[in-house]
Coordinates of C-alpha atoms and ligand atoms in Angstrom, one line a residue:
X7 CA -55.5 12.1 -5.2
X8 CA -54.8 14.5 -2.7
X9 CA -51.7 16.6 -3.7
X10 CA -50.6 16.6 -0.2
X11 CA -50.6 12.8 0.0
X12 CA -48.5 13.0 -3.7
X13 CA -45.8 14.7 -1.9
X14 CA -45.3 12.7 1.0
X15 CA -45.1 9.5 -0.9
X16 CA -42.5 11.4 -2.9
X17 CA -40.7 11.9 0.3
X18 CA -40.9 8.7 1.1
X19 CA -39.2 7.4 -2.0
X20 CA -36.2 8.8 -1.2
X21 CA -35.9 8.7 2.3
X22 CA -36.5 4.8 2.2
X23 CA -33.4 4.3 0.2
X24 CA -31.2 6.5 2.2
X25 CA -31.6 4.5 5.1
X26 CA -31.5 1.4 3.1
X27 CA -28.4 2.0 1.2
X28 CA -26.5 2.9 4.2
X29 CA -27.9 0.2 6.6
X30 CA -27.2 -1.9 3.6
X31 CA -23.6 -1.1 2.7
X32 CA -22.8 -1.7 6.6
X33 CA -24.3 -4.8 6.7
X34 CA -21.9 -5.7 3.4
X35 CA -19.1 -4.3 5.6
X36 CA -19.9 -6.5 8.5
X37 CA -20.0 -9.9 6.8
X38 CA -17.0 -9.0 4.3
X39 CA -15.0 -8.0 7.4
X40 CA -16.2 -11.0 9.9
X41 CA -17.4 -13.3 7.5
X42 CA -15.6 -13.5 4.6
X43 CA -12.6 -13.3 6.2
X44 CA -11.3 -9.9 4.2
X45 CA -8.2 -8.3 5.4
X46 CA -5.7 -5.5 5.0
X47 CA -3.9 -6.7 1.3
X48 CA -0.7 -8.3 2.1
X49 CA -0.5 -8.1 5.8
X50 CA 3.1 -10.3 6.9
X51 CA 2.4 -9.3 10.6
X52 CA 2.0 -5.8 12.8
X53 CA 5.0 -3.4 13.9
X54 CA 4.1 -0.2 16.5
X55 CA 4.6 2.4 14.1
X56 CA 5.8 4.9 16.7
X57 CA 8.8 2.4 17.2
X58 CA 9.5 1.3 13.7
X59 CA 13.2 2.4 13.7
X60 CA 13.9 0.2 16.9
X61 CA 11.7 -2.8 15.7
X62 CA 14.0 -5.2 13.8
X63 CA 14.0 -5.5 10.4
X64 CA 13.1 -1.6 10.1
X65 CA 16.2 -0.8 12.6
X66 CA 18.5 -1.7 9.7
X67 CA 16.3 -0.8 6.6
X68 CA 18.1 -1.4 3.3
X69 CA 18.7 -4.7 0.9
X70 CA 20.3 -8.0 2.2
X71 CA 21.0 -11.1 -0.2
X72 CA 19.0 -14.2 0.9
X73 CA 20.1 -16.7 -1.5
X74 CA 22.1 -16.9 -5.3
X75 CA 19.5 -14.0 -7.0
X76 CA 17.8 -13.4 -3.4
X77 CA 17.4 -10.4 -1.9
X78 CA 15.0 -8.8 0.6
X79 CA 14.5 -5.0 0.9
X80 CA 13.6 -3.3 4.4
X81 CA 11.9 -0.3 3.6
X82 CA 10.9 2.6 6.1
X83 CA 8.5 5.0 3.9
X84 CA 7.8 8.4 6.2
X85 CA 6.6 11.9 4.5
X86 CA 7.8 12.1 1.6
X87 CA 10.5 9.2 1.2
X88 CA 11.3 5.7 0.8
X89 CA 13.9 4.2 3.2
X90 CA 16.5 3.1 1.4
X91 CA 15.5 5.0 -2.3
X92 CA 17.7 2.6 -4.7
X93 CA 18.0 -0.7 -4.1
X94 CA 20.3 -2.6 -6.9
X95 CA 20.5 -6.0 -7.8
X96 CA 21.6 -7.7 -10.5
X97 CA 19.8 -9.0 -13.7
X98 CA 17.3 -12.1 -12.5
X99 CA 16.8 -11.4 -9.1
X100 CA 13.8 -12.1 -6.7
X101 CA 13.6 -9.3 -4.6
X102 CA 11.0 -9.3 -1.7
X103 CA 10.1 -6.2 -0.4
X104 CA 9.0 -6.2 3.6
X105 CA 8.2 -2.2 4.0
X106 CA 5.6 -0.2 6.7
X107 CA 5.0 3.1 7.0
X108 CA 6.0 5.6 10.2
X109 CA 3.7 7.9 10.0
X110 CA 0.5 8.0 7.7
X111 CA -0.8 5.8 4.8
X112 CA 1.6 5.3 1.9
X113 CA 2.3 3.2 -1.3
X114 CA 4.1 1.3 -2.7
X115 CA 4.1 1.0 -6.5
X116 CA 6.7 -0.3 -9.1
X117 CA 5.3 -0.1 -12.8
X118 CA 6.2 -3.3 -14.5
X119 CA 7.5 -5.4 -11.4
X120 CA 4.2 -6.3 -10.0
X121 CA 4.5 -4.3 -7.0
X122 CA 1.2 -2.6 -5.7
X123 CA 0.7 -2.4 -2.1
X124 CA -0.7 -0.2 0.6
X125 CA 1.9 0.8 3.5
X126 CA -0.4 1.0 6.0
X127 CA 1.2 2.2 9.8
X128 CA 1.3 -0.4 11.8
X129 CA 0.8 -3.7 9.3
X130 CA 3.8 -5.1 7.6
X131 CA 3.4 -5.4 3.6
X132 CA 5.4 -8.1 2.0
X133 CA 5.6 -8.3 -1.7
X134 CA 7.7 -10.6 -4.0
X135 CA 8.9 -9.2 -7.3
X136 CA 10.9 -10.8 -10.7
X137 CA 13.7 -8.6 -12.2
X138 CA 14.6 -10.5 -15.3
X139 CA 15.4 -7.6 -17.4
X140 CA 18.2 -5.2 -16.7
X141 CA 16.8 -1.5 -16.2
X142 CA 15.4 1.2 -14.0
X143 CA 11.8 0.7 -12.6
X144 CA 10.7 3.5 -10.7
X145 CA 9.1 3.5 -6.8
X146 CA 6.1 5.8 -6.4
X147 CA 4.3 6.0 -3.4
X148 CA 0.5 6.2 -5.2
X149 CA -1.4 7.0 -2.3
X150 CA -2.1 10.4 -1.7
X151 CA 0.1 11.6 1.8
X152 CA 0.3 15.4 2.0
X153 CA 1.8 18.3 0.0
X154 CA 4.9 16.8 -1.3
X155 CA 3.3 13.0 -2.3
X156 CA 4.1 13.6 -5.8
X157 CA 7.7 13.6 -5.0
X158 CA 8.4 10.8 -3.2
X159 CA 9.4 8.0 -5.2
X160 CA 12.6 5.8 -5.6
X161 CA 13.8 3.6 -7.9
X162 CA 14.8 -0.1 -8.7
X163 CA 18.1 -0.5 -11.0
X164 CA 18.7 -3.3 -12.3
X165 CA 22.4 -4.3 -13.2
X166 CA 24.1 -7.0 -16.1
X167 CA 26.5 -8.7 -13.6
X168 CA 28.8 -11.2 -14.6
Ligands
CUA211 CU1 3.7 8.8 0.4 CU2 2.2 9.5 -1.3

């Protein structure tokens, strides 16, 4: 064989796959997104994230008591905070957390309550969490937003009340 010809089918070997893996992993993108049906995680509606503080429930962000052991948090996050910080709530709650973001993607993360969403700006996350222990469990935004990400964080206590 021709060495020229060698070469040029070892070209070929790898330019065929790097148009095929791209074509292909765009074709996968397609059908998961139009198909399948596959959507932002936990998506409880839109909200213009230029107007979050005017856009009720983010105009009064904090924690309101829905039922006996009910609550519902409104959180705001922006760079590099949670809106309100600490909620409390006593021992056996159900606390559902509705929370967007102002500015650019965030997280929301509580280790040990089942809490992991994105807080993307524009969608509404809404997440449901147990507190049957009393204790702190700490709020960490855990996607990366800028110089200060690792600081922004918050906390969940969880008081004995009568
Ligand atoms: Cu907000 Cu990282």
């Amino acid at each position: 064989m021709r060495r020229g010809a060698t070469v040029y089918l070892y070209e070929l070997a790898w330019i065929l796959p790097s148009i095929a893996i791209p074509v292909g992993m765009l074709a996968a993108l397609l059908v998961t997104a139009f198909g399948a049906g596959i959507h932002v995680p936990s998506v409880a509606g839109q909200v213009d994230p230029t107007k979050v503080p005017e856009t009720a429930p983010f105009d009064k962000p904090g924690l309101v008591q829905t039922g006996p052991r009910h609550y519902e948090v409104r959180m705001v996050a922006q760079i590099w905070s949670f809106t309100p910080d600490e909620i409390r709530v006593p021992t056996g709650s159900t606390v559902t957390f509705v929370a967007t973001s102002k500015d650019v993607i965030h997280g929301l993360f509580i280790p040990g309550a089942n809490v992991n969403v994105m807080l993307i700006p524009g969608q509404i996350a809404r997440v449901t969490a147990h507190f049957d222990r009393p204790g702190e469990f700490f709020i960490a935004c855990h996607e990366y937003c800028g110089i200060a990400h690792h600081t922004m964080g918050g906390r969940v206590v969880v008081e004995t009340r009568p």
